[in-house]
Each structure stands twice: as structure tokens, then as C-alpha cells.
XYZ file of C-alpha atoms in Angstrom:
494
model
C -11.268 -14.978 13.076
C -14.064 -15.971 15.196
C -17.614 -14.530 14.644
C -17.867 -13.904 18.627
C -14.888 -11.982 18.644
C -15.990 -9.998 16.027
C -19.480 -8.651 17.363
C -17.483 -7.877 20.745
C -17.240 -4.572 19.589
C -21.093 -3.941 19.218
C -22.441 -3.208 22.619
C -26.187 -4.729 21.419
C -26.951 -7.154 19.513
C -29.451 -10.142 18.817
C -29.144 -13.358 17.173
C -31.407 -16.268 16.507
C -28.557 -19.019 17.086
C -26.445 -20.285 19.873
C -23.602 -21.714 17.618
C -22.214 -18.503 17.129
C -19.529 -18.597 19.784
C -17.818 -21.461 17.565
C -18.213 -19.927 13.982
C -15.391 -18.502 11.941
C -15.059 -16.529 9.104
C -12.537 -15.408 6.918
C -14.307 -11.845 5.173
C -17.090 -9.619 5.516
C -19.015 -8.604 2.319
C -21.656 -6.286 1.497
C -22.434 -7.672 -2.136
C -24.354 -11.311 -1.793
C -22.790 -11.679 -5.664
C -19.391 -11.600 -3.928
C -19.804 -13.920 -1.211
C -17.694 -17.098 -0.459
C -17.160 -19.820 1.327
C -16.580 -18.445 4.631
C -17.726 -14.795 4.575
C -19.935 -12.496 6.673
C -22.882 -11.510 4.721
C -23.927 -7.752 6.565
C -27.192 -6.173 4.888
C -26.930 -2.563 3.419
C -30.365 -0.670 2.358
C -29.390 1.419 0.025
C -30.623 3.902 -2.668
C -31.744 1.290 -5.173
C -30.998 -1.820 -3.741
C -31.626 -3.364 -0.354
C -29.216 -6.198 0.757
C -31.522 -7.612 3.052
C -33.228 -9.062 -0.881
C -29.970 -11.248 -0.796
C -29.554 -13.165 1.951
C -30.513 -16.687 0.470
C -27.982 -15.590 -2.794
C -25.485 -15.256 0.333
C -25.919 -17.905 1.827
C -25.568 -20.189 -1.233
C -22.612 -18.591 -2.222
C -20.875 -20.120 1.155
C -22.073 -17.068 3.617
C -21.515 -18.732 7.381
C -23.909 -15.643 9.493
C -25.741 -12.750 8.198
C -26.030 -9.409 9.874
C -29.583 -7.903 9.314
C -31.506 -4.755 10.896
C -34.699 -5.975 9.734
C -36.348 -9.655 9.757
C -34.930 -11.574 7.028
C -37.986 -12.618 4.429
C -36.368 -16.052 3.396
C -36.173 -18.990 5.450
C -32.083 -19.790 5.806
C -30.119 -22.101 7.798
C -26.969 -19.876 9.136
C -27.271 -17.566 12.288
C -29.270 -13.860 11.696
C -27.177 -11.233 13.767
C -29.894 -8.544 14.287
C -28.373 -5.158 15.072
C -30.212 -1.669 14.908
C -28.580 -0.009 11.808
C -26.375 -2.232 9.899
C -24.926 1.180 7.918
C -23.490 2.483 12.046
C -22.777 -1.139 12.738
C -20.435 -1.491 8.787
C -17.199 0.609 9.701
C -16.975 -0.998 13.372
C -16.842 -4.330 12.215
C -14.673 -3.334 9.140
C -12.199 -1.892 11.591
C -12.178 -4.183 14.315
C -12.072 -7.010 11.225
C -8.608 -5.821 9.942
C -7.238 -4.507 12.920
C -8.059 -0.832 12.952
C -5.208 0.126 10.245
C -5.898 4.114 10.278
C -4.310 3.856 14.042
C -0.986 2.326 12.471
C -1.178 4.525 9.463
C -0.385 8.627 9.404
C -4.333 9.818 7.568
C -4.480 13.204 5.657
C -8.515 14.054 4.533
C -9.172 16.502 2.080
C -12.521 18.130 1.445
C -13.885 20.835 0.110
C -15.954 21.620 -3.358
C -12.938 22.023 -5.625
C -9.315 21.666 -5.742
C -9.546 18.250 -3.312
C -7.766 15.906 -6.176
C -5.139 18.402 -7.063
C -4.218 18.805 -3.443
C -4.213 15.439 -2.837
C -1.472 14.807 -5.873
C 0.530 17.687 -4.759
C 0.665 15.944 -1.336
C 1.834 13.013 -3.129
C 4.759 14.339 -4.358
C 5.905 15.998 -1.405
C 5.766 13.629 0.385
C 7.252 11.031 -2.602
C 9.889 13.657 -2.604
C 10.357 13.450 1.441
C 11.438 9.597 0.855
C 7.532 8.439 2.022
C 5.647 5.489 -0.042
C 2.083 7.128 -0.426
C -1.499 5.552 -0.540
C -4.059 8.104 -2.765
C -7.967 7.648 -2.506
C -9.501 9.749 -4.964
C -11.601 10.178 -7.970
C -9.266 9.691 -10.488
C -7.745 6.043 -8.963
C -6.607 4.668 -5.917
C -3.096 4.104 -6.027
C -0.771 1.934 -3.653
C 2.736 3.566 -4.434
C 3.347 3.132 -8.321
C -0.035 0.528 -8.422
C -2.816 2.292 -9.449
C -6.970 0.928 -9.053
C -10.027 2.038 -10.451
C -12.372 3.475 -7.943
C -16.268 3.616 -8.569
C -16.635 6.549 -5.938
C -14.777 9.330 -4.638
C -14.881 8.283 -1.191
C -15.493 4.417 -1.318
C -17.736 3.143 1.363
C -16.460 2.314 4.881
C -15.981 -1.472 4.112
C -13.892 -0.849 0.842
C -12.016 1.902 2.684
C -10.393 -0.283 5.562
C -10.104 -2.844 3.538
C -7.573 -0.483 1.119
C -6.306 0.705 4.506
C -4.794 -2.204 5.399
C -4.041 -2.939 2.077
C -1.365 -0.044 2.777
C -0.244 -0.609 6.072
C 0.763 -4.539 4.961
C 2.085 -3.265 1.906
C 4.350 -0.539 3.860
C 2.819 2.542 3.041
C 3.828 5.517 5.163
C 1.453 8.081 4.247
C -1.986 7.763 2.953
C -4.015 10.978 1.469
C -7.183 10.873 0.588
C -10.308 12.744 -1.204
C -13.558 12.957 1.423
C -17.028 13.944 -0.239
C -19.588 15.407 1.150
C -21.496 12.393 0.888
C -19.270 10.077 2.354
C -19.313 11.830 5.262
C -23.122 12.424 5.645
C -23.340 8.302 4.645
C -20.601 7.338 7.304
C -18.111 6.293 4.866
C -15.285 7.428 6.653
C -16.512 6.141 10.200
C -13.779 4.271 11.811
C -11.017 6.942 10.308
C -8.374 8.242 12.475
C -7.519 11.357 10.392
C -4.309 13.184 11.763
C -4.437 16.041 9.788
C -8.298 17.317 7.511
C -7.738 19.928 4.357
C -10.780 22.371 3.824
C -10.130 23.810 0.607
C -13.134 26.005 -0.063
C -16.567 25.951 -0.501
C -19.442 26.707 -2.802
C -22.689 25.504 -4.767
C -22.838 21.643 -5.385
C -24.238 18.543 -4.937
C -27.803 20.347 -3.938
C -29.747 18.108 -5.145
C -28.559 16.324 -1.998
C -27.649 18.406 0.661
C -30.950 21.096 1.355
C -29.104 23.947 1.421
C -25.515 25.282 1.334
C -25.791 25.242 5.328
C -26.513 21.509 5.004
C -23.639 21.151 2.454
C -21.251 23.250 5.233
C -22.406 20.770 8.181
C -22.102 17.941 6.562
C -17.877 19.173 5.314
C -17.847 20.145 8.900
C -18.149 16.650 10.418
C -14.065 16.091 9.113
C -13.079 18.648 11.262
C -15.270 17.199 14.735
C -14.032 13.688 13.500
C -10.803 14.850 14.360
C -11.233 13.915 17.651
C -11.964 15.628 21.207
C -8.926 14.924 23.080
C -5.269 15.409 22.572
C -2.185 12.955 22.772
C 1.768 13.750 23.817
C 2.943 11.054 20.971
C 1.086 12.784 18.356
C -0.793 16.323 16.976
C -3.665 16.558 14.731
C -4.142 19.280 12.807
C -7.317 21.173 11.089
C -5.841 23.407 7.842
C -7.938 25.595 6.918
C -8.301 28.485 4.037
C -8.889 31.932 5.604
C -10.001 33.486 2.825
C -13.097 31.171 2.622
C -16.265 33.012 4.329
C -16.986 29.580 5.936
C -13.349 28.845 7.747
C -14.813 30.552 11.258
C -17.651 27.436 11.498
C -14.689 25.453 10.615
C -12.395 26.499 13.056
C -14.774 25.977 16.000
C -15.929 22.881 14.906
C -12.850 21.308 15.716
C -10.642 20.728 19.078
C -7.554 19.992 17.344
C -4.528 22.316 16.459
C -5.320 24.844 13.713
C -3.617 26.153 10.957
C -4.758 28.727 8.343
C -4.101 29.361 4.941
C -4.860 32.299 2.362
C -3.775 35.249 0.226
C -6.434 37.701 1.374
C -7.278 37.494 4.964
C -4.381 37.516 7.714
C -3.244 33.705 7.655
C -0.653 31.054 9.631
C 0.628 29.919 5.825
C 0.175 32.842 3.635
C 1.242 33.215 -0.104
C 2.521 36.873 -1.244
C 3.570 38.733 -4.086
C 1.925 36.196 -6.558
C 2.632 36.492 -10.095
C 0.183 34.691 -12.420
C 1.449 34.156 -16.001
C 0.521 31.803 -18.747
C 3.636 29.976 -18.438
C 3.242 29.116 -14.416
C 2.964 30.924 -11.091
C 4.944 32.484 -8.577
C 4.703 33.479 -4.921
C 7.020 34.065 -1.428
C 5.359 31.813 0.709
C 5.573 32.612 4.419
C 4.938 30.336 7.582
C 5.419 29.182 10.913
C 8.444 27.210 9.798
C 10.030 29.557 7.441
C 9.659 31.411 4.387
C 10.463 30.141 0.739
C 9.954 31.153 -2.820
C 7.987 28.856 -5.167
C 7.781 28.834 -8.806
C 5.489 26.395 -10.483
C 4.181 24.855 -14.160
C 0.791 24.867 -12.190
C -1.447 28.104 -13.725
C -3.873 29.864 -11.791
C -4.518 31.763 -8.657
C -7.274 28.675 -7.513
C -3.750 26.503 -7.905
C -2.135 28.976 -5.608
C -4.944 27.844 -2.971
C -4.160 24.273 -3.966
C -0.053 24.755 -3.605
C -0.971 26.676 0.075
C -3.357 23.779 1.452
C -0.848 21.086 0.670
C 2.264 22.824 1.501
C -0.092 23.696 5.091
C -0.347 20.045 5.508
C 3.339 19.096 4.545
C 4.366 21.758 7.479
C 2.248 19.844 10.166
C 3.548 16.589 8.753
C 7.422 18.256 9.722
C 8.001 17.804 6.095
C 11.400 20.628 5.371
C 10.127 23.716 3.504
C 13.095 22.752 0.704
C 11.269 19.510 -0.415
C 8.190 21.353 -0.104
C 9.588 23.832 -2.577
C 11.291 21.003 -4.608
C 7.976 19.332 -5.134
C 5.935 22.271 -5.879
C 8.344 23.201 -8.726
C 8.870 19.932 -10.406
C 5.073 19.014 -10.730
C 4.217 19.635 -13.705
C 0.159 19.253 -13.641
C -2.983 17.010 -12.633
C -4.664 14.413 -14.830
C -7.803 16.548 -15.977
C -6.907 19.174 -14.259
C -6.157 22.755 -16.665
C -4.702 20.247 -18.578
C -3.273 21.479 -22.002
C -4.091 19.367 -25.623
C -0.692 20.481 -27.105
C -0.728 18.498 -30.741
C 0.970 22.045 -32.207
C -1.717 23.872 -32.915
C -1.359 28.011 -32.832
C -4.387 28.307 -30.537
C -4.699 26.512 -26.647
C -7.040 23.493 -26.241
C -7.855 23.257 -21.896
C -9.106 20.341 -20.805
C -10.906 20.855 -16.920
C -13.061 19.107 -14.312
C -14.602 21.963 -13.702
C -18.449 20.928 -13.272
C -19.443 23.399 -9.928
C -20.577 27.213 -10.985
C -16.842 28.413 -9.003
C -14.702 25.919 -10.507
C -15.903 26.991 -14.045
C -15.684 30.914 -13.045
C -12.095 30.281 -11.744
C -10.820 28.200 -14.591
C -12.332 30.840 -17.134
C -11.172 33.902 -15.726
C -7.547 31.918 -15.724
C -8.240 31.415 -19.378
C -9.214 35.016 -19.485
C -6.479 36.653 -18.168
C -4.047 34.941 -20.428
C -6.233 35.296 -23.902
C -4.797 37.131 -26.655
C -7.760 36.935 -28.348
C -10.996 34.727 -28.156
C -12.088 32.618 -25.523
C -14.716 29.340 -26.503
C -16.242 27.088 -23.800
C -17.579 23.634 -24.432
C -19.587 22.971 -20.864
C -22.703 21.064 -20.283
C -24.073 20.005 -17.023
C -24.864 16.261 -15.408
C -27.739 14.708 -15.260
C -29.593 13.498 -12.359
C -27.205 15.959 -10.267
C -28.387 19.682 -9.165
C -30.522 21.429 -11.098
C -30.172 24.717 -9.316
C -26.750 25.228 -10.423
C -27.407 24.384 -14.327
C -28.787 28.498 -15.184
C -25.405 29.234 -13.216
C -22.902 27.878 -14.967
C -24.397 28.901 -18.215
C -24.300 32.524 -16.980
C -20.949 32.300 -15.700
C -19.962 30.480 -19.115
C -21.473 33.838 -21.110
C -19.895 36.250 -18.700
C -16.252 34.912 -19.620
C -16.004 33.326 -22.601
C -16.628 35.368 -26.445
C -18.578 32.020 -27.297
C -19.746 29.490 -25.385
C -20.983 25.816 -26.893
C -23.694 24.314 -24.465
C -23.592 20.536 -24.623
C -23.949 17.023 -22.763
C -22.013 16.308 -19.776
C -23.104 12.977 -18.243
C -26.766 12.642 -19.179
C -27.121 9.496 -17.121
C -31.181 8.976 -17.316
C -32.323 12.399 -17.866
C -32.906 14.027 -21.730
C -30.199 15.870 -22.813
C -31.923 18.160 -24.476
C -34.176 19.163 -20.917
C -30.647 19.492 -19.311
C -29.817 22.161 -22.293
C -33.158 23.795 -21.485
C -32.659 24.379 -17.795
C -29.547 25.974 -18.449
C -30.217 27.943 -21.146
C -33.652 29.432 -19.599
C -33.590 32.905 -19.729
C -30.831 33.577 -21.504
C -30.997 35.727 -25.318
C -28.357 37.087 -27.358
C -28.012 40.171 -24.843
C -26.591 37.881 -22.595
C -23.545 36.773 -24.623
C -23.048 34.672 -27.594
C -24.229 31.221 -27.373
C -25.463 27.912 -28.923
C -26.730 24.570 -27.754
C -24.826 21.336 -29.529
C -26.494 18.651 -27.629
C -24.067 15.944 -29.019
C -20.389 16.589 -26.810
C -17.966 15.201 -29.742
C -19.817 17.855 -32.131
C -19.125 20.524 -29.777
C -16.085 19.922 -29.481
C -14.791 19.683 -32.950
C -16.889 22.796 -33.972
C -15.256 24.914 -31.223
C -12.024 23.741 -32.817
C -12.841 23.989 -36.496
C -13.651 28.409 -34.492
C -10.170 28.349 -33.189
C -7.827 30.575 -34.823
C -4.074 32.125 -33.804
C -4.018 32.522 -30.141
C -7.663 31.569 -29.301
C -8.351 29.523 -26.059
C -10.803 26.247 -25.893
C -11.465 25.419 -22.516
C -13.419 21.921 -22.611
C -15.167 21.617 -19.149
C -16.960 19.341 -16.714
C -15.494 15.939 -17.584
C -11.635 16.424 -16.933
C -10.096 13.066 -16.730
C -13.028 11.215 -17.233
C -12.810 8.644 -19.897
C -16.212 7.866 -20.139
C -19.401 9.206 -20.648
C -22.985 8.056 -18.783
C -25.969 7.794 -20.931
C -28.694 6.012 -19.093
C -27.048 3.871 -16.937
C -24.474 2.910 -19.496
C -20.260 4.363 -19.451
C -19.691 4.853 -23.085
C -15.598 5.265 -24.567
C -15.233 9.247 -24.135
C -12.088 11.327 -23.371
C -12.250 14.893 -24.090
C -9.030 14.989 -24.326
C -8.750 12.373 -27.124
C -11.901 14.507 -29.088
C -9.994 17.534 -29.109
C -6.760 15.829 -30.316
C -8.693 14.030 -33.517
C -10.575 17.153 -34.139
C -7.031 18.959 -34.032
C -5.257 16.701 -36.643
C -8.521 16.881 -38.635
C -8.228 20.576 -38.982
C -4.529 20.361 -39.648
C -4.951 18.418 -42.605
């Protein structure tokens, strides 16, 4: 592609070179280490690294031009294109370079504090049974058809996103589904994504280390629904799928000009679950919708999963998937990696691993565990370092409210001192609040919980779910709650 053709999508820019009309390039990069011969390098000012400091390295690696938002401090021989904001220019240029892939690819975005991953995987199952090839972007991985790839963030940056969507289109994906984090919305990572359906799961406290307060967090979540667009088409309809039982629902409904499809169990909604029956082995309910009514008998456990199934069902109904397909998919899925996932090694007590790392999600999974517990409930839980400190005592309080005994331990401490994180959790707690102990080493805490457990007890290991690592400092160490629990169970059974 000619550089001049790429830059045509920017209304204003300046350059120090008259040769840009003749320059051709073969890719865009924002990491100087990844630049190859013929690439355009765009300088992004990040939280810890500023791309403007690496222009010389980009040129040495073969860049044919640099896009910058401030003067470059080193002398280079390649053209410099100046724009007012490279973060805003990036998604515009990426969408142009990859020929607007989401305009050719049906796209569903899922946002909310909890449930995003489960909803995306339920939708994947539904569309696969509907004979559609899917692509899924989320917390666990990137998945295109049956192929999986690692991801660094729940929602990748704009350049990587457009590259992924282009690959999906080239690989004949017929339905793209993605988690949309609040960080991605606020930082503009999803600019240029043309959503057909946006789903809201729920809102509760999380990421208040980043957002100023819950209202700001909600404002950012609402961006997904406003970004559905303000115009209508005879050829395609866009939908906002919203949890009617969440107090935030009215604001989100007023944030979009598109069709609204609500779901819920309490307040009157378009798609409703009625006659809900919760069992230790699964869940059943009647699903009533504008498309008709069906009975669902699922292996997924807990009321929070009823909401996840409603969200996925409502989106599938908006996408014109037949109800029998939705029913078959929901009834066939066994579970989602690291989401209320049992660790069953023949022991006579239950061990469940869950990604719950917010007060609301921890309360959901502990409530569900408590409902089915025949005897004691133990919880192993910590809080992440370099993240929202205000939720730490809330997590501990919830753990003591529902569990018979809590073992407070490290999660991903990152650059914080694990002891200080734990001190934040237990501040103000004493024996009158409930039974708990502090064990800084996560492996030791899991082993101790397993050794405590007797017949018909339940152990909930919360916080890390599907993760196979623990971040200490800036280093990822191999660590999988499920494997640690399995080893502890086998050691106990010997």
C-alpha cells in the first residue's frame, strides 16, 4: 500500500518530507522491536514506555516512515508524519490498512464486571451448533475456529485487534465474539470496531485503581452502547442486550440509539428465566422470549450462570439463531475454563476453582457454594497487587460472611509486598468476624485447605481461575490452582 493512501484517512497531518507520495509500505507496527523492512512505525506514549524514544531503533530495523505526535529527539533519514494524537490515529490507520474487517464480519461485544468470559464461550457454542465458524477474543485466549493463541490483555490494542479481525475474515470466520474491558473502552482500543450486538452483564466494584469511582466506571462501560452508532440500516439491525435486573440498566438503555433487548429474572424483561431450579449438579429454567419459549436444563451451576445463559440467549435471539439450537448448546456445555471449575480426583469433598476476583463475583460463587454445601465451606482467596486497594477489605468481609473458614493468601502480588496486601484485607477484622487465617504462600494455603477438608465439605479457591501463572514482581511463575489442588488431594489420599 502507498503511504499517501494510508494517510488519506487522516484529515490533518504535517510531514518533514516531500517524498511520502512515492513511499510504499507493507505493515504498521507500534513496537520498534517488531519493525521489519518496509514497515511504518507509529509512536505510542504508553504508561511505562514511550515509543517516541525508539524511533532510531525502528529506522535501523527497516521502518520507511514514522508517525509521531511530538518532535523526535534523534536525527533520522526517514519521513516523520506529525499528528495531534497517535492514540487516536492508530485505530483509524489500522482499520484502513486492514480494509475495515469488522464491516465484513458480524461482531458481538460483551462488557460488564463479571460473566464476560462465560458469555463469550456460551455464544461460541451456540454459533458453532448453528454451523457458524467463530472467532473469540477474551481473557483466556484468542480462538479462531479450533486454533488458539495467547493474548496479553482481555481486549488487545487497536492495531492488534484490527490485525486479528483481518485474520478472522481471511480464515472465513462467520461470527466474531469478544470481551470488551473498561480499560479498552476508555483507552480507545476498540475504536474502529463495528459492533452488531453489544451485551451488558452487570456492574459492581472493580478497577477503581483506574476509574475515579463507580459512576466513571459505568460511564466507560456505556461507551460500548453509544458506539453501536446513531443511524439505522434496512440491511442489518444492531442490538443492545442489557441486564434489566442491574441498577445500571436504564442509563445503558439511554446510551444507545439502537434496538434494546433486555433479559432478567426479577424485573420484567424481553428474555426472562422463570421457574428457576438450582441444584448441586446443574440448573433448569423456562426461558421466555419474543422468539418463543423453551425449557433449559444445564450443567452450569448457580444463579450467576442463569444470567450468563440469559445474556447469551438474548444475543443469539437478536442474531436470529433458532431456539432449539440455543437450547441444545446450553444443555451440552460442560463448563468454562476456570469458572466454577471442579477439581475431581475421587476425593469425598469438593474443590472448586473460580476466577472470582471482585467482591460481587466472590459473593456469587460463595453463595452458590453455601447453598449446596452439606457441611463446611472453606475459601482460599487473595487480592491482586498494583490494583484497586479499596476492594481488599470487602473481599475479606464477604469471605467471612459465607465461608466457615477463610484462608487469606497471595493472588498475583506483582510489585507490591504480599504482606501489605494481606494487611489491607484483614484490617479491622478479628475473631468475632469469623474464622480466618493468613498464609502468604498460595501453594501452602491451598494444601492446608485440602488437608482441613472432610467428607462433604467444599473448598473454593478463588481469584485466579484459568491462570497458569503467578505474577511476583515483574516475573510470571508457573502456578495453576487446579494442579496445586490435584497434587494436594493425591498427597492427602496416600
